[in-house]
XYZ file of N, CA and C in Angstrom:
501
model
N -13.041 27.804 26.421
C -11.688 27.942 25.894
C -10.795 28.573 26.958
N -9.530 28.278 26.881
C -8.559 28.796 27.843
C -8.177 30.226 27.465
N -8.235 31.126 28.469
C -7.923 32.538 28.258
C -7.067 33.026 29.420
N -6.173 33.960 29.164
C -5.389 34.590 30.233
C -6.020 35.953 30.496
N -6.403 36.205 31.740
C -6.990 37.495 32.082
C -6.439 37.991 33.417
N -6.573 39.277 33.624
C -6.151 39.881 34.889
C -7.131 39.438 35.983
N -6.580 39.078 37.109
C -7.397 38.630 38.234
C -8.409 39.698 38.637
N -7.993 40.966 38.531
C -8.876 42.073 38.915
C -10.107 42.171 38.010
N -10.058 41.549 36.837
C -11.187 41.608 35.905
C -12.251 40.556 36.208
N -11.951 39.645 37.113
C -12.903 38.588 37.447
C -13.782 39.058 38.596
N -15.065 39.089 38.345
C -16.024 39.502 39.367
C -16.676 38.275 39.988
N -17.320 38.506 41.108
C -18.131 37.448 41.722
C -19.561 37.960 41.808
N -20.478 37.039 41.886
C -21.893 37.382 42.020
C -22.434 36.506 43.150
N -23.165 37.084 44.101
C -23.609 36.297 45.255
C -24.438 35.065 44.892
N -25.177 35.120 43.811
C -25.993 33.957 43.440
C -25.215 32.943 42.615
N -23.959 33.250 42.292
C -23.096 32.282 41.629
C -22.212 31.587 42.655
N -22.523 31.778 43.928
C -21.798 31.136 45.023
C -22.822 30.452 45.916
N -22.802 29.132 45.930
C -23.807 28.419 46.716
C -23.322 28.058 48.115
N -22.096 28.364 48.434
C -21.588 28.017 49.775
C -22.158 28.950 50.843
N -22.564 28.355 51.929
C -23.104 29.126 53.059
C -22.056 29.327 54.141
N -20.984 28.548 54.086
C -20.018 28.557 55.186
C -18.698 29.243 54.839
N -18.762 30.267 53.984
C -17.554 31.029 53.651
C -16.979 31.602 54.949
N -15.677 31.483 55.098
C -15.021 32.003 56.302
C -14.858 30.971 57.400
N -15.453 29.804 57.229
C -15.312 28.768 58.254
C -13.982 28.043 58.094
N -13.614 27.298 59.112
C -12.355 26.551 59.072
C -12.338 25.569 57.903
N -13.451 24.945 57.629
C -13.553 23.967 56.535
C -13.207 24.621 55.194
N -13.770 25.803 54.947
C -13.519 26.508 53.689
C -12.105 27.070 53.665
N -11.654 27.621 54.783
C -10.293 28.157 54.850
C -9.259 27.060 54.593
N -9.515 25.854 55.088
C -8.619 24.721 54.843
C -8.563 24.397 53.357
N -9.716 24.437 52.689
C -9.756 24.169 51.252
C -8.975 25.238 50.484
N -9.151 26.501 50.847
C -8.431 27.590 50.179
C -6.926 27.422 50.384
N -6.526 27.102 51.608
C -5.098 26.888 51.903
C -4.540 25.732 51.077
N -5.340 24.697 50.926
C -4.920 23.541 50.138
C -4.712 23.931 48.674
N -5.633 24.716 48.134
C -5.468 25.210 46.762
C -4.216 26.075 46.652
N -3.994 26.951 47.640
C -2.809 27.813 47.614
C -1.535 26.967 47.593
N -1.487 25.939 48.441
C -0.314 25.062 48.471
C -0.121 24.395 47.120
N -1.201 23.942 46.540
C -1.114 23.299 45.230
C -0.596 24.236 44.164
N -1.120 25.459 44.131
C -0.647 26.440 43.150
C 0.837 26.726 43.345
N 1.265 26.907 44.607
C 2.676 27.208 44.886
C 3.585 26.052 44.480
N 3.081 24.817 44.656
C 3.887 23.629 44.357
C 3.813 23.223 42.880
N 3.050 23.968 42.105
C 2.944 23.655 40.678
C 2.046 22.477 40.352
N 1.187 22.111 41.300
C 0.252 21.003 41.073
C -0.763 21.419 40.008
N -1.103 20.494 39.136
C -2.094 20.759 38.088
C -3.481 20.807 38.735
N -4.043 22.006 38.822
C -5.371 22.210 39.406
C -6.273 22.714 38.287
N -7.503 22.232 38.249
C -8.430 22.681 37.211
C -8.442 24.199 37.133
N -8.550 24.705 35.911
C -8.634 26.153 35.720
C -9.915 26.689 36.339
N -9.858 27.927 36.803
C -11.056 28.598 37.305
C -11.977 28.823 36.111
N -13.225 28.432 36.274
C -14.204 28.624 35.205
C -14.864 29.982 35.371
N -15.004 30.672 34.250
C -15.643 31.986 34.282
C -16.765 32.035 33.259
N -17.751 32.844 33.557
C -18.899 33.069 32.690
C -18.842 34.520 32.239
N -18.991 34.759 30.956
C -18.946 36.117 30.429
C -20.367 36.667 30.306
N -20.605 37.796 30.971
C -21.927 38.434 30.917
C -21.758 39.939 31.061
N -22.453 40.664 30.215
C -22.472 42.132 30.292
C -21.069 42.739 30.325
N -20.162 42.166 29.537
C -18.818 42.707 29.429
C -17.882 42.365 30.575
N -18.281 41.452 31.451
C -17.447 41.074 32.599
C -17.325 39.557 32.666
N -16.288 39.100 33.366
C -16.141 37.679 33.663
C -16.582 37.452 35.101
N -17.401 36.430 35.305
C -17.874 36.079 36.641
C -17.347 34.699 37.004
N -16.709 34.598 38.167
C -16.112 33.337 38.604
C -17.181 32.316 38.961
N -16.895 31.075 38.574
C -17.739 29.949 38.970
C -17.053 29.140 40.073
N -15.785 29.393 40.304
C -14.989 28.636 41.277
C -14.413 29.601 42.311
N -15.210 29.946 43.282
C -14.844 30.994 44.227
C -13.661 30.655 45.132
N -13.540 29.415 45.550
C -12.456 29.074 46.472
C -11.106 29.110 45.765
N -11.049 28.609 44.533
C -9.795 28.680 43.771
C -9.464 30.129 43.421
N -10.479 30.921 43.140
C -10.259 32.345 42.876
C -9.667 33.026 44.102
N -10.224 32.738 45.261
C -9.716 33.331 46.503
C -8.274 32.911 46.753
N -7.948 31.657 46.461
C -6.568 31.184 46.630
C -5.618 31.972 45.731
N -6.018 32.183 44.488
C -5.172 32.949 43.559
C -5.003 34.395 44.042
N -6.071 34.986 44.547
C -5.985 36.366 45.067
C -5.016 36.442 46.234
N -5.126 35.497 47.156
C -4.252 35.514 48.337
C -2.789 35.311 47.964
N -2.553 34.642 46.845
C -1.178 34.448 46.381
C -0.653 35.682 45.662
N -1.530 36.666 45.456
C -1.113 37.917 44.840
C -0.921 37.840 43.334
N -1.542 36.878 42.713
C -1.418 36.729 41.261
C -2.096 37.896 40.558
N -1.496 38.348 39.476
C -2.086 39.445 38.710
C -2.844 38.941 37.494
N -2.291 37.930 36.833
C -2.933 37.335 35.664
C -2.972 35.828 35.841
N -4.053 35.225 35.405
C -4.162 33.766 35.492
C -4.850 33.245 34.234
N -4.621 31.965 33.972
C -5.353 31.287 32.919
C -6.688 30.853 33.502
N -7.748 31.049 32.751
C -9.082 30.622 33.169
C -9.720 29.847 32.028
N -10.798 29.178 32.336
C -11.562 28.465 31.330
C -12.870 29.220 31.127
N -13.008 29.854 29.968
C -14.247 30.574 29.650
C -15.266 29.529 29.219
N -16.290 29.306 30.057
C -17.231 28.209 29.812
C -18.502 28.652 29.120
N -18.705 29.933 28.980
C -19.911 30.369 28.300
C -20.081 31.861 28.334
N -21.097 32.297 27.617
C -21.384 33.712 27.504
C -22.890 33.868 27.428
N -23.411 34.892 28.056
C -24.847 35.151 28.031
C -25.222 36.151 29.101
N -26.384 35.952 29.676
C -26.872 36.864 30.706
C -26.342 36.453 32.077
N -26.535 37.335 33.041
C -26.194 37.003 34.435
C -26.983 35.774 34.865
N -28.280 35.738 34.558
C -29.101 34.583 34.944
C -28.589 33.297 34.310
N -28.091 33.366 33.067
C -27.500 32.180 32.446
C -26.305 31.708 33.270
N -25.491 32.654 33.727
C -24.332 32.317 34.557
C -24.734 31.722 35.890
N -25.778 32.279 36.480
C -26.278 31.740 37.749
C -26.777 30.315 37.530
N -27.521 30.119 36.471
C -28.043 28.791 36.143
C -26.893 27.798 35.960
N -25.846 28.218 35.268
C -24.681 27.348 35.074
C -24.009 27.051 36.408
N -23.917 28.053 37.280
C -23.226 27.862 38.556
C -23.925 26.833 39.446
N -25.217 26.652 39.249
C -25.967 25.689 40.066
C -25.556 24.249 39.782
N -24.855 24.028 38.668
C -24.399 22.678 38.329
C -23.039 22.374 38.951
N -22.399 23.363 39.557
C -21.035 23.205 40.065
C -20.996 22.478 41.405
N -19.852 21.856 41.658
C -19.530 21.194 42.936
C -20.469 20.058 43.309
N -21.054 19.415 42.318
C -21.915 18.281 42.640
C -21.120 16.991 42.782
N -19.945 16.920 42.141
C -19.184 15.666 42.184
C -17.676 15.864 42.331
N -17.241 17.068 42.679
C -15.813 17.318 42.869
C -15.631 18.531 43.777
N -14.390 18.780 44.155
C -14.108 19.935 45.010
C -14.604 19.706 46.425
N -14.712 20.769 47.168
C -15.198 20.702 48.542
C -16.674 20.330 48.512
N -17.020 19.231 49.161
C -18.400 18.754 49.130
C -19.365 19.807 49.663
N -20.542 19.821 49.089
C -21.569 20.774 49.516
C -22.204 20.306 50.818
N -22.480 21.242 51.697
C -23.201 20.930 52.926
C -24.694 20.910 52.615
N -25.478 20.477 53.583
C -26.934 20.476 53.408
C -27.435 21.907 53.165
N -26.880 22.874 53.899
C -27.281 24.273 53.708
C -26.901 24.789 52.318
N -25.727 24.355 51.811
C -25.320 24.749 50.459
C -26.330 24.225 49.435
N -26.744 22.985 49.602
C -27.708 22.387 48.669
C -29.047 23.120 48.730
N -29.472 23.469 49.938
C -30.721 24.229 50.078
C -30.616 25.576 49.375
N -29.468 26.237 49.540
C -29.269 27.539 48.910
C -29.348 27.410 47.389
N -28.742 26.355 46.834
C -28.805 26.138 45.389
C -30.254 26.049 44.918
N -31.053 25.271 45.633
C -32.459 25.081 45.240
C -33.212 26.410 45.336
N -32.993 27.155 46.407
C -33.679 28.447 46.558
C -33.301 29.413 45.449
N -32.032 29.420 45.065
C -31.597 30.280 43.962
C -32.305 29.854 42.678
N -32.357 28.554 42.422
C -33.030 28.054 41.212
C -34.499 28.464 41.197
N -35.153 28.368 42.331
C -36.577 28.690 42.398
C -36.849 30.174 42.163
N -35.839 31.015 42.385
C -35.988 32.455 42.143
C -35.804 32.827 40.677
N -35.168 31.967 39.912
C -34.870 32.284 38.511
C -36.093 32.104 37.620
N -36.403 33.091 36.789
C -37.537 32.950 35.873
C -37.378 31.740 34.953
N -36.139 31.422 34.602
C -35.879 30.291 33.708
C -36.337 28.964 34.301
N -36.417 28.871 35.613
C -36.760 27.604 36.276
C -38.214 27.542 36.732
N -38.980 28.588 36.504
C -40.346 28.653 37.035
C -41.236 27.495 36.581
N -41.034 27.001 35.382
C -41.881 25.920 34.883
C -41.204 24.560 34.942
N -40.064 24.492 35.598
C -39.361 23.226 35.707
C -40.041 22.336 36.749
N -39.972 21.054 36.545
C -40.488 20.104 37.535
C -39.499 20.041 38.699
N -39.951 19.489 39.813
C -39.051 19.287 40.957
C -37.852 18.441 40.536
N -38.113 17.404 39.724
C -37.037 16.513 39.301
C -36.035 17.248 38.410
N -36.503 18.116 37.536
C -35.590 18.867 36.664
C -34.695 19.790 37.495
N -35.275 20.449 38.486
C -34.482 21.323 39.369
C -33.473 20.481 40.149
N -33.926 19.349 40.668
C -33.045 18.469 41.439
C -31.856 18.001 40.600
N -32.126 17.543 39.396
C -31.036 17.083 38.509
C -30.063 18.220 38.210
N -30.606 19.386 37.924
C -29.755 20.524 37.573
C -28.851 20.932 38.738
N -29.392 20.917 39.935
C -28.637 21.347 41.122
C -27.839 20.222 41.769
N -28.052 18.988 41.326
C -27.343 17.856 41.910
C -27.822 17.520 43.309
N -29.131 17.632 43.523
C -29.733 17.337 44.827
C -30.890 16.359 44.622
N -31.505 15.935 45.708
C -32.639 15.010 45.599
C -33.928 15.772 45.283
N -34.840 15.063 44.652
C -36.154 15.651 44.364
C -36.877 15.966 45.666
N -36.660 15.139 46.675
C -37.279 15.369 47.981
C -36.848 16.678 48.607
N -35.590 17.046 48.415
C -35.113 18.323 48.952
C -35.821 19.482 48.254
N -35.981 19.391 46.943
C -36.674 20.450 46.200
C -38.109 20.574 46.704
N -38.776 19.438 46.872
C -40.160 19.427 47.363
C -40.242 20.062 48.752
N -39.303 19.707 49.624
C -39.276 20.247 50.993
C -39.075 21.763 50.981
N -38.140 22.236 50.172
C -37.861 23.682 50.108
C -39.087 24.422 49.583
N -39.718 23.874 48.546
C -40.927 24.515 48.010
C -42.004 24.614 49.082
N -42.181 23.558 49.855
C -43.186 23.556 50.922
C -42.832 24.583 51.994
N -41.558 24.654 52.371
C -41.125 25.642 53.368
C -41.368 27.063 52.871
N -41.049 27.306 51.614
C -41.237 28.646 51.053
C -42.722 29.004 50.978
N -43.550 28.035 50.593
C -44.999 28.271 50.520
C -45.552 28.554 51.909
N -45.109 27.790 52.892
C -45.563 27.981 54.266
C -45.125 29.345 54.792
N -43.897 29.722 54.498
C -43.374 31.022 54.924
C -44.174 32.149 54.285
N -44.514 31.987 53.010
C -45.286 33.001 52.292
C -46.677 33.144 52.910
N -47.302 32.013 53.241
C -48.651 32.051 53.815
C -48.671 32.733 55.173
N -47.640 32.535 55.985
C -47.624 33.145 57.314
C -47.364 34.643 57.238
N -46.806 35.108 56.140
C -46.532 36.536 55.987
C -47.731 37.298 55.440
N -48.697 36.575 54.889
C -49.868 37.226 54.305
C -50.788 37.707 55.433
N -51.231 38.950 55.378
C -52.142 39.443 56.415
C -53.507 38.773 56.247
N -54.181 38.632 57.362
C -55.516 38.049 57.305
C -56.462 39.024 56.623
N -57.356 38.446 55.873
C -58.349 39.281 55.185
C -59.333 39.818 56.218
N -59.695 41.044 56.064
C -60.681 41.627 56.967
C -61.924 41.974 56.161
N -63.040 41.837 56.808
C -64.297 42.157 56.154
C -64.808 43.449 56.755
N -65.162 44.353 55.924
C -65.673 45.624 56.386
C -67.079 45.777 55.831
N -68.000 46.034 56.740
C -69.379 46.232 56.314
C -69.548 47.646 55.829
N -70.223 47.787 54.728
C -70.486 49.093 54.162
C -71.990 49.199 53.932
N -72.548 50.267 54.438
C -73.973 50.496 54.191
C -74.123 51.496 53.066
N -74.961 51.158 52.150
C -75.185 52.027 51.002
C -76.565 52.642 51.106
N -76.627 53.862 50.678
C -77.925 54.550 50.656
C -78.424 54.901 52.045
N -79.724 55.185 52.134
C -80.317 55.579 53.425
C -81.204 54.544 54.017
């Protein structure tokens, strides 16, 4: 539902942002474009927010940043749901799959890694994670293999210690 809230009341959460290239020219260009649109009165989709633990968490970080840079105090937002932080993170993984600034390969990898960390996704198939994140099943499989390989290399080698008992 559409709600008017103070911009200062909208929080961000690092796992609700799948972009890896924040601060790059590509992202800055997108933010500038949103700012121009807002100033010109162009109809831009409302910023979606998730309500959790008494706070609103942004799902659309670039549009939020554009509104902040314009010095807006109150804005209309679209409240898309309510629940836990993890519910909000799970919802955020569905964002930017078919609109807005296209996701880079690194952004897609980050989405999959975030999904794999969530307890809610632990029993999901590779295909279910892929569909939810808007990526290929092959990417999910590759990330899982990379994470497993990384985990194995961090494990210390087992050592055998001989112990003599008695006399």
